[in-house]
Each structure stands twice: as structure tokens, then as C-alpha cells.
């Protein structure tokens, strides 16, 4: 598939889960394809980084489901900040462990999963739909985290084969497998597509994070996580990330025109 | 001896006696403190490289700790986190989500992040690099980290707050904030003027000075002087 074909499967109002963490191994080529597409009113579920920021900048987002949105080396994403401060998006904000718990409940097709995180905090005040549940085995009251089902999951790994088996080569799988298990349609972008035998030889079996029953489409997008990190293929492009953050506070039209007006090939040419 | 070094040893003292647990310091000064503690009073601490690998004091990988494993440790409880705070109140409620109403903040910050789960699952301390009335407020705008006026459950364990001026704990009435010590060169009145509520004050000590050996270790751990950028002067 191509990134634009993935974006073309999205329809207005869908819930889209995005893998990675902060400004790390984000499926940015798929996000950029969404920016170019007509889709809108998305609910975005993410351990948020510039994926959330760019989608907010383009007016694609109705609601964000998140524990944080950060660029890691820059604490706050400027576009998400603006979206929150202008009331442009609804915020379903929760503890980051609750987000994992909700994705897992969806993945396991359960009505809820218990978790202690959230109790006593304003998590329950800002999301009045949340309920607690008393243990049937004792007295303890815990949070009953509801599932966070996804229409679509978008994730980016280092290597994959054309069937949807995928391997990460960096130190952290993040929650990409869980995003895929929680979603109806699952799209994997990768730095390069290799044949299954080569994929098998690239490391131990336990870093084959995704298998083909968890993935519906594979896209080869070299540099597809840019400007977030995709180690060991490349680190975060800190220079470009600073330019992104500064442009959000300055001349955004010039930045968007230079980097986001064309297709993915034009983007990669502009940043190389 | 600099103020930054006093802050580093005060952060190191947070971990004294913690044993074989994961130290999760947020920010350069608590991170230096945790590494110093491991070389001195808390040799069994586990520390990550900030990504997904546990490193021993020599920098040798000794374990794998991706975010999913961190979440497991949070729930398991064998962890001491030192978080930052945009706002803290006398009960230890912490805000890192945003300033103003949550539905539409005047200043959006990080989000709840792991604060709700951390505070109800294991020992939590706070590090505040600039002790001001904007941070130490009568009431926080959004409760992320759970304070003592709320039900934090069976594993709620707020320990201490270290700032650039002082060390505080929750030994005041109703487990409110109490001034434990002021850093050398700081007066109790300085701290009170920089705090937007009145912390409990009885016998206030002076924060201990780092030893010559500790100062040397800090220099080795932080040759670039990151601590001095975090706490100038």
C-alpha cells in the first residue's frame, strides 16, 4: 500500500490510534498523508507527540484521548497546546497507565479492566463517564477502565515483510502491538520491506512485535518516522523539531508550504 | 559548595534506605541525586538510561525496562518517583496538566502523565527547581498527583519535596506540608515568602552540606555542570 491509500481508508469521525511514544517512532508519513487528505473530525488516541500536534494544526481533530502530549526534548507540543487553549479539540485526558488499560480492554474484548491509577485524582472529575468497581473478593474499590476501541491503528516499525510481520530494532516496542490488537483496521509503515527470511534473520524472535494477523496493510516509507526517532535507523531530528516548534509560534504558512504542501517524496527531499 | 550541589545531595537523601527498587527521577537534579545515592547510601537502587535499559553504576546494561515494564513496576510498587510540579498545594496535590479550567486551560501543560498512577501505587517525592508562590499554591487547578486530603488508597506514600530553597515533608497537621530544613544561606522567612500557603513550621534544621567526597562524585557524574543550569547561583 501507499501512505495515501491508507489515509484514503479513513472517514470523518473515525477513532484513530497512533503508535510510538512522544516524539519516538511515530508513523509520521501516514500522519502526513492524513494531513493531505480531506478527512476530518478524528478522535486521536496516542501517547502523544508531533503526530497529535500536526493533526491539530491541520484542523483534523475533534477529540484527543491521551495521557500526555510532548516532544520529549521540547516539553510541550505548540500546536496541541494551542488547540487546548483555544478549545479547538475535546480532551479526554487520563493517566498513561489507564490508556494502556483501556487499549488492553478493547484488545481483550472486555467491558472494563480494573486499575488503581486515577483514584483520588481529577481524572474522574474531568471524565464523568468513568466508574469505580468494588472487588468481588474483598472491599477494595478500583477504577473500572472502559475499553478504548480503535477504528484504525497506525504504527511504524523498522522492518516488515509484505504480509504484515514486523520487527522493531530499537530498545522499546512502546505499545504498538496493543494499538493493533485494539483496532478494527491496522496499518504498518516501516523503513523497509524485506522478505520473510531476511526479517527472521534480523534479530531474536521476540522483537518480531507484530505478525500478519495483527496487520491489514504494509507501507514502505523510508524516513517515515521523521522527525521523530526511529533508532537504530536514525535518531530524532532535533534541528527540524525545533524548526517545527518555532514555526508554530512564528511563520507557520511558510513552514507548511515548504514541507507539507507536497507529497511524501517532496517532504523527504525537502528535509534531506 | 554550590546551591545546586546542596539540592543534589538533598535529592540523593530522598533515596537513602530505599533498597532494591527502581528510582525514577524526573529532571537533571533528581537524576544526579539518584546516581549519587547509588554510589553512597542506596547502592541497590535500579536506574534506567532514560530510554529502555537499566544500567549499573559502570554503565553496563543490567536489565530491560521498556515503558510497558515501567507500568508493571508502577503497579507492583517497587519504585520511588521524583516528579516535577507546575503546582503543589499543602496536602501534596500536584498539577502538571494545565493552568485554569481543564476544559479550556489558559496554559496547557503536559497532561496527567503517570502522576495519578504513581501517587496511588508507590513512594512519590517532588522536585521544584524554583520555589515560588506560583508553584506552591493554596489549591491546584487540576489534581494529577493525589494529595493527603483525598483517598490515595493503601499504597499512597507521599514522602518529601525538595526545592532550590528547602526540604519539606508532610509532617504537619492532617499530613500537610511541613518545613524540614532550609538550605544553607536561606532563611525560614525566605521560604515562607516564596510559598503561597503557610507550611507547618516547628523546628527547622539547615539542610546538610555535601561532603567533599560527595562534591567530587557530583563533579564526576556531571562534568558539564548541568546542575548549575538547573539551579543557578
PDB file of C-alpha atoms in Angstrom, chain A residues 24-30 32 155-161 165-170 188-194 198-199 202 218-236 264 267-268:
ATOM      1  CA  UNK A  24       9.635   8.481  19.150  1.00  0.00           C
ATOM      2  CA  UNK A  25       8.924   6.076  16.286  1.00  0.00           C
ATOM      3  CA  UNK A  26       5.731   7.788  15.176  1.00  0.00           C
ATOM      4  CA  UNK A  27       4.158   6.802  11.838  1.00  0.00           C
ATOM      5  CA  UNK A  28       4.706  10.334  10.573  1.00  0.00           C
ATOM      6  CA  UNK A  29       4.483   9.504   6.855  1.00  0.00           C
ATOM      7  CA  UNK A  30       0.983   8.131   7.495  1.00  0.00           C
ATOM      8  CA  UNK A  32       1.414  13.466   6.752  1.00  0.00           C
ATOM      9  CA  UNK A 155       2.183   2.193  13.667  1.00  0.00           C
ATOM     10  CA  UNK A 156       5.737   2.434  12.337  1.00  0.00           C
ATOM     11  CA  UNK A 157       8.439  -0.238  12.743  1.00  0.00           C
ATOM     12  CA  UNK A 158      11.969  -0.568  11.430  1.00  0.00           C
ATOM     13  CA  UNK A 159      11.417  -3.634   9.231  1.00  0.00           C
ATOM     14  CA  UNK A 160       8.482  -5.669   7.958  1.00  0.00           C
ATOM     15  CA  UNK A 161       7.645  -8.185   5.277  1.00  0.00           C
ATOM     16  CA  UNK A 165       5.085  -9.366  10.052  1.00  0.00           C
ATOM     17  CA  UNK A 166       7.085  -6.580  11.653  1.00  0.00           C
ATOM     18  CA  UNK A 167      10.197  -6.093  13.758  1.00  0.00           C
ATOM     19  CA  UNK A 168      11.433  -3.199  15.873  1.00  0.00           C
ATOM     20  CA  UNK A 169      15.204  -2.811  16.083  1.00  0.00           C
ATOM     21  CA  UNK A 170      15.345  -0.172  18.829  1.00  0.00           C
ATOM     22  CA  UNK A 188       2.010  -0.721   9.499  1.00  0.00           C
ATOM     23  CA  UNK A 189       4.568   1.571   7.911  1.00  0.00           C
ATOM     24  CA  UNK A 190       8.230   0.613   8.003  1.00  0.00           C
ATOM     25  CA  UNK A 191      11.658   1.824   6.980  1.00  0.00           C
ATOM     26  CA  UNK A 192      11.975  -1.033   4.543  1.00  0.00           C
ATOM     27  CA  UNK A 193      10.079  -4.112   3.422  1.00  0.00           C
ATOM     28  CA  UNK A 194      12.252  -7.222   3.319  1.00  0.00           C
ATOM     29  CA  UNK A 198      15.602 -11.736   5.891  1.00  0.00           C
ATOM     30  CA  UNK A 199      13.198 -10.352   8.507  1.00  0.00           C
ATOM     31  CA  UNK A 202      17.480  -9.507  11.737  1.00  0.00           C
ATOM     32  CA  UNK A 218       2.024  -2.521   4.999  1.00  0.00           C
ATOM     33  CA  UNK A 219       3.603   0.643   3.617  1.00  0.00           C
ATOM     34  CA  UNK A 220       7.300   1.081   2.922  1.00  0.00           C
ATOM     35  CA  UNK A 221       8.183   4.642   3.949  1.00  0.00           C
ATOM     36  CA  UNK A 222      11.930   5.272   4.314  1.00  0.00           C
ATOM     37  CA  UNK A 223      12.322   8.113   6.800  1.00  0.00           C
ATOM     38  CA  UNK A 224       8.660   7.561   7.610  1.00  0.00           C
ATOM     39  CA  UNK A 225       9.073   8.388  11.288  1.00  0.00           C
ATOM     40  CA  UNK A 226      10.915  11.646  10.611  1.00  0.00           C
ATOM     41  CA  UNK A 227      11.308  13.941  12.550  1.00  0.00           C
ATOM     42  CA  UNK A 228      10.709  11.563  15.468  1.00  0.00           C
ATOM     43  CA  UNK A 229      13.325   8.963  16.353  1.00  0.00           C
ATOM     44  CA  UNK A 230      13.492   5.553  14.727  1.00  0.00           C
ATOM     45  CA  UNK A 231      16.624   4.100  16.252  1.00  0.00           C
ATOM     46  CA  UNK A 232      18.872   2.482  15.152  1.00  0.00           C
ATOM     47  CA  UNK A 233      17.943   3.663  11.649  1.00  0.00           C
ATOM     48  CA  UNK A 234      18.036   7.319  12.742  1.00  0.00           C
ATOM     49  CA  UNK A 235      17.637   9.460  15.829  1.00  0.00           C
ATOM     50  CA  UNK A 236      15.220  12.330  16.328  1.00  0.00           C
ATOM     51  CA  UNK A 264       5.899  12.298   0.963  1.00  0.00           C
ATOM     52  CA  UNK A 267       8.790  16.095   2.109  1.00  0.00           C
ATOM     53  CA  UNK A 268      11.744  13.711   2.199  1.00  0.00           C
TER      54      UNK A 268
END
